[in-house]
Short mmCIF file of C-alpha atoms in Angstrom, two decimals:
data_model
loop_
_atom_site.label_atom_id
_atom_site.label_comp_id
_atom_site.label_asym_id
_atom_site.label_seq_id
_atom_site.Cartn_x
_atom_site.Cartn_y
_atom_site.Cartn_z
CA UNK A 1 -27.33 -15.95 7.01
CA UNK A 2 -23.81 -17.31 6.13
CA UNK A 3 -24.25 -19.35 2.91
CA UNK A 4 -20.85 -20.75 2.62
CA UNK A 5 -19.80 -22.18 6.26
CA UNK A 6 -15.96 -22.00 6.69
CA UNK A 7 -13.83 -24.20 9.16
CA UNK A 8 -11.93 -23.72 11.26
CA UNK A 9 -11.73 -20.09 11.87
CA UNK A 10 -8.04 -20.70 12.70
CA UNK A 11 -5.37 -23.54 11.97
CA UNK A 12 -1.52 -24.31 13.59
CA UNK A 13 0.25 -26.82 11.84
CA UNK A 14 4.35 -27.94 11.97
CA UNK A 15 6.31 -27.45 8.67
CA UNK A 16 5.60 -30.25 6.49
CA UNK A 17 1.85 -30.72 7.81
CA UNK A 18 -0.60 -30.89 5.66
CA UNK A 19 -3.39 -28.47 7.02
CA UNK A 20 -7.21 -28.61 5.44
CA UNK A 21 -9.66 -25.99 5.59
CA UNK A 22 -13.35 -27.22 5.04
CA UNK A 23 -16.65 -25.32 3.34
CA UNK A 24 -19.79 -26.37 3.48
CA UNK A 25 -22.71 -24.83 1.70
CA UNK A 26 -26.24 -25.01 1.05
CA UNK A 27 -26.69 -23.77 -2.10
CA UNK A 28 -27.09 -26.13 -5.34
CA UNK A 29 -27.30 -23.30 -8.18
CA UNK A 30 -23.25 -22.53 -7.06
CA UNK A 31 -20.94 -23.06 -10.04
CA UNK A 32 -17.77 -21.75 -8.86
CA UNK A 33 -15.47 -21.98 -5.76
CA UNK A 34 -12.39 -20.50 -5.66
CA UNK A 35 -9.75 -19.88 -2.52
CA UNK A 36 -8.03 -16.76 -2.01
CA UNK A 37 -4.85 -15.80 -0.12
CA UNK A 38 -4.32 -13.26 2.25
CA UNK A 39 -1.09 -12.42 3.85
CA UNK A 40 -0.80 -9.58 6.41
CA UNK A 41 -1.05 -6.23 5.16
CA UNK A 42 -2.34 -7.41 2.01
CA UNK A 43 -5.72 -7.84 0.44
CA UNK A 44 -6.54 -11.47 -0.84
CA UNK A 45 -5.09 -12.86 -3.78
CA UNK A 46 -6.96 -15.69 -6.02
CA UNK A 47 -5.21 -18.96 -5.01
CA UNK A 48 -7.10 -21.82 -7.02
CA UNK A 49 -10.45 -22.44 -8.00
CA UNK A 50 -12.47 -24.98 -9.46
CA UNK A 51 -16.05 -26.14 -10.62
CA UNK A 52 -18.27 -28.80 -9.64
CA UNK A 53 -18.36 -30.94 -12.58
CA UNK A 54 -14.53 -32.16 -11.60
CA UNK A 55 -13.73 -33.77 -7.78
CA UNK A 56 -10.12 -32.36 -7.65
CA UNK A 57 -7.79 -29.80 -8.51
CA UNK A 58 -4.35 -29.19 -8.05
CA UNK A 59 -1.97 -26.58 -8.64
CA UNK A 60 1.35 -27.30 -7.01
CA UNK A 61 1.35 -27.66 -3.46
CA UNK A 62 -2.35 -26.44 -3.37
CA UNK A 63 -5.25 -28.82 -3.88
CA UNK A 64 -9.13 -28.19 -3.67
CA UNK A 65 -11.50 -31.36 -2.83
CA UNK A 66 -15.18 -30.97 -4.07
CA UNK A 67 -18.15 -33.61 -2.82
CA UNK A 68 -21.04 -32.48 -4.96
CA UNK A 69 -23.47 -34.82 -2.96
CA UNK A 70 -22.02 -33.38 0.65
CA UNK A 71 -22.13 -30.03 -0.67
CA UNK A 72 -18.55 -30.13 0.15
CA UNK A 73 -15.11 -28.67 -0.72
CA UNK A 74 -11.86 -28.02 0.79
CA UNK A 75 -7.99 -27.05 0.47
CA UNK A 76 -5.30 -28.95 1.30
CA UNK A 77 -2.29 -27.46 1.34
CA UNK A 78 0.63 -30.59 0.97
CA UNK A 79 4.30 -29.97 2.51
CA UNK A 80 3.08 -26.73 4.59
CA UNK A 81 5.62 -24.50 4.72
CA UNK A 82 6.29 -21.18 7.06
CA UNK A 83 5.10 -18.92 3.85
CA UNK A 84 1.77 -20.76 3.78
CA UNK A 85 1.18 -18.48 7.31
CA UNK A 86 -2.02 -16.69 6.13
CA UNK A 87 -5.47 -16.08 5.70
CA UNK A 88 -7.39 -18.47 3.57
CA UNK A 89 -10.78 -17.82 2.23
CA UNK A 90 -13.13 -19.89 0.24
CA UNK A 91 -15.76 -18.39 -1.70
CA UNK A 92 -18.90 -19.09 -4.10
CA UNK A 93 -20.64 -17.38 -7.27
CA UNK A 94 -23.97 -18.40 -7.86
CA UNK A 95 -24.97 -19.41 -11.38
CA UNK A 96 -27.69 -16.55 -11.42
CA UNK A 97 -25.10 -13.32 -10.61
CA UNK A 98 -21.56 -13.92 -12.26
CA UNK A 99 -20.62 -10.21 -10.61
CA UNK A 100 -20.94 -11.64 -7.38
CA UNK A 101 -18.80 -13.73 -4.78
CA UNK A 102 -20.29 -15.53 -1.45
CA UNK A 103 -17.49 -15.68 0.97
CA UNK A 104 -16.69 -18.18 3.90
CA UNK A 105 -15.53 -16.21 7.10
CA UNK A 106 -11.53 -16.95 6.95
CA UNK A 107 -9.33 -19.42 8.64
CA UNK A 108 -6.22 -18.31 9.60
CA UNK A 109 -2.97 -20.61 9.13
CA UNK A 110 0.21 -20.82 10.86
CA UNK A 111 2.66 -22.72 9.88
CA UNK A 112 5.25 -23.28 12.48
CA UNK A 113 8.70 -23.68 11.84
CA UNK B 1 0.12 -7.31 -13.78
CA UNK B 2 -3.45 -5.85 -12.35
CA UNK B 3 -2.94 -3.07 -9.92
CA UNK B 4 -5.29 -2.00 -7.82
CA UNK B 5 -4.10 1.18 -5.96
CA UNK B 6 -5.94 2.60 -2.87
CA UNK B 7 -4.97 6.40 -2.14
CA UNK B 8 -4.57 5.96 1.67
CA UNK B 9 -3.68 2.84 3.50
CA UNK B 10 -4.40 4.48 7.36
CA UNK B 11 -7.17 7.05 7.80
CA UNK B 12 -8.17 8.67 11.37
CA UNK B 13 -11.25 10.61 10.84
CA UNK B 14 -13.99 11.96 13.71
CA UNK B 15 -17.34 11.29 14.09
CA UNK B 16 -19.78 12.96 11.89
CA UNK B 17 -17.23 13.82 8.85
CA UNK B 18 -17.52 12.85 5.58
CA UNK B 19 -15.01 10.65 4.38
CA UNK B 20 -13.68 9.52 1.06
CA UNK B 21 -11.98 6.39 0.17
CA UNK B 22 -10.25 6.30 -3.30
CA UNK B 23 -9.65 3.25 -5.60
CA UNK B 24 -7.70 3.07 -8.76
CA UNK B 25 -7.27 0.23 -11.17
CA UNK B 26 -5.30 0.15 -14.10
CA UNK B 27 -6.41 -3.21 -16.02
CA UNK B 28 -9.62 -1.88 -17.70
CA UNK B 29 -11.89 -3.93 -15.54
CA UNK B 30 -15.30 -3.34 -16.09
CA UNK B 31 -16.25 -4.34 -12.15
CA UNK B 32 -14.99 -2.74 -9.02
CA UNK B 33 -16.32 -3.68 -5.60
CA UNK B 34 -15.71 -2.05 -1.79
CA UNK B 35 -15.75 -4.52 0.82
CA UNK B 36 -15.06 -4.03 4.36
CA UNK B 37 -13.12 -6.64 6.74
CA UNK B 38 -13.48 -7.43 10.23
CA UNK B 39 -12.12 -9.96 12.80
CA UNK B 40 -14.49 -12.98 12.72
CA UNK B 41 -17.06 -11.14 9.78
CA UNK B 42 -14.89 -11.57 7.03
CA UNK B 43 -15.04 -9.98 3.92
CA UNK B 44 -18.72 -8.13 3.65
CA UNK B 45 -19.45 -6.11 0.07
CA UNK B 46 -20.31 -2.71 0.60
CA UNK B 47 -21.29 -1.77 -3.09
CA UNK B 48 -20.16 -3.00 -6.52
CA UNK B 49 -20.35 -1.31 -9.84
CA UNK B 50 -20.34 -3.04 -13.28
CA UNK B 51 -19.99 0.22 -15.59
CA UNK B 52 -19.26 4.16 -15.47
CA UNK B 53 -22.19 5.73 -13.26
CA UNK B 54 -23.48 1.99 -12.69
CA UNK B 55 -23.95 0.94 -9.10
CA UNK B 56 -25.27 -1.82 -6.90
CA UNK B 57 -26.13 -2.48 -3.35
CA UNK B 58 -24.04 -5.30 -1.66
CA UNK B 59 -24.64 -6.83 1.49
CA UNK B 60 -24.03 -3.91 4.38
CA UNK B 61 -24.74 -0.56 2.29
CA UNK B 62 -26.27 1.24 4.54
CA UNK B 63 -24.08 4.30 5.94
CA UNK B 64 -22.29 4.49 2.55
CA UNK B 65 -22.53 5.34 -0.91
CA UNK B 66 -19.98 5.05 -3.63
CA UNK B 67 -19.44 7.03 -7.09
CA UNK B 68 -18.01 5.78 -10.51
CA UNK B 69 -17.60 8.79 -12.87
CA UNK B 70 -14.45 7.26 -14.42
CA UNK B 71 -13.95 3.68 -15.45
CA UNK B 72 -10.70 2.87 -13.67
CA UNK B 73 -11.98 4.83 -10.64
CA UNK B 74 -14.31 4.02 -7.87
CA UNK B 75 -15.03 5.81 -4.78
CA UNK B 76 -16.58 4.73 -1.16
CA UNK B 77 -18.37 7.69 0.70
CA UNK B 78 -18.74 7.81 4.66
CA UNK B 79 -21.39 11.15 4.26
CA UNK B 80 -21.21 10.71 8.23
CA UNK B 81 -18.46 8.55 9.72
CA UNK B 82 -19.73 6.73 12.88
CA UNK B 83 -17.17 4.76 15.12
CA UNK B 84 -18.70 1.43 14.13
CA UNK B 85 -17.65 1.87 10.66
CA UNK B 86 -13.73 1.68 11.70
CA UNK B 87 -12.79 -1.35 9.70
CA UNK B 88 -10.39 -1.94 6.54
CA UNK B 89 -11.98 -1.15 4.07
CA UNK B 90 -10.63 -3.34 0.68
CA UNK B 91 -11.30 -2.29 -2.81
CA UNK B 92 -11.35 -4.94 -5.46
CA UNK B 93 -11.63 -5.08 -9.62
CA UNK B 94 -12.52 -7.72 -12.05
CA UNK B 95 -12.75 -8.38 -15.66
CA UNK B 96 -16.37 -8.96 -17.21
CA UNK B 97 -15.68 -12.31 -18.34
CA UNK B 98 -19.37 -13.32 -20.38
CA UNK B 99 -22.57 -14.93 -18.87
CA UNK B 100 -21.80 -17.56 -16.54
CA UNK B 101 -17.76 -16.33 -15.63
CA UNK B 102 -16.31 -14.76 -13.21
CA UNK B 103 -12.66 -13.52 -13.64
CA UNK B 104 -10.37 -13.07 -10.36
CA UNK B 105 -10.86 -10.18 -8.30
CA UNK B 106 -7.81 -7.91 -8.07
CA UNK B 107 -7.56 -6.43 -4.24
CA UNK B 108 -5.85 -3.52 -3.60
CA UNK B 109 -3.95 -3.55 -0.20
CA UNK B 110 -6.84 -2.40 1.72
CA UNK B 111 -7.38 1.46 3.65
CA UNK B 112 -7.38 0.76 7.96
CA UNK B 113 -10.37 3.47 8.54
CA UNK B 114 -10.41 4.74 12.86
CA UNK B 115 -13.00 6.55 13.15
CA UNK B 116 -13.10 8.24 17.35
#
């Protein structure tokens, strides 16, 4: 049963697109959902992250949008550039297990040039 | 900087041997995880431990065990490798951050397991 429902499972965008990855989730005792970053040959890296007591986040380029009531969030990723090209995954922790980390399936990005 | 250090990064093996996958961290984390990834499946935990000798199931463990004797070290064991358990296999640590936290995981750079 996926708990955190990632879309889409891939992405193609021109340089200077802005491209959006969605999650969706069931959940309600979630209190954490961060985004990593994988590139090729690479394990993921943590990107951003934020809770659900604030609607936005930003950290450069890099911005997470969270709907509370929708059960909602997702990354936008402003400017896309050719070294956004990657895997993005979006995760959740539910407030019961802090060791623990629900994961979306992956969208993969390409930026084009 | 974390570093998470996995001792091979391409492994053939056969059927039916027992394989060993090595992880190394150097930060002092208190929890390491193995998770395997596949096209389409994303990232699945294996098994995740939260002290020396400590260890829990994750979501697929079945086929594997793992072994934490030292705390920067943590171990995923194939005791018979089958061919549907070629995948990357990704090991991953993380600070104990308190009730209620959870610190970044730290990948390593993953180990491509074929298993024929």
């Amino acid at each position: 049963q996926q708990q955190v429902k990632q879309s889409p499972q891939s992405l193609i965008v021109q340089k200077g697109g802005i491209p959006i990855i969605n999650c969706a989730y069931e959940n309600t005792a979630f209190d954490y959902f961060p985004w990593y970053q994988q590139f090729p040959g690479k394990g993921p890296a943590l990107l951003i992250a934020i809770r659900p007591d604030v609607s936005e986040k930003k950290e450069g380029r890099f911005t997470i949008s969270f709907n509370k009531s929708a059960k909602q969030f997702s990354l936008h990723i402003m400017d896309s550039q050719p070294g956004d090209s990657a895997t993005y995954f979006c995760a959740a922790k539910n407030a019961g297990n802090n060791r623990k980390l629900i994961w979306g399936l992956g969208t993969s990005l390409a930026v084009n040039p | 900087d974390v570093k998470v250090t996995q001792s091979s990064r391409y492994l053939v093996k056969r059927t039916g041997e027992k394989v060993f996958l090595e992880c190394v961290q150097d930060m002092d984390h208190e929890n390491m995880f193995w998770y395997r990834q596949d096209p389409g499946l994303g990232l699945r935990l294996i098994y995740f431990s939260y002290d020396v000798k400590m260890k829990e199931k994750g979501d697929i463990p079945e086929g594997y065990s793992v072994s934490r004797e030292k705390k920067e070290r943590f171990s995923l064991i194939l005791e018979s490798a089958s061919t549907n358990q070629t995948s990357m296999y990704l090991c991953a640590s993380s600070l104990w951050a308190g009730q209620g936290a959870l610190s970044p995981l730290h990948f390593g750079n993953g180990t491509r397991l074929t298993v024929t």
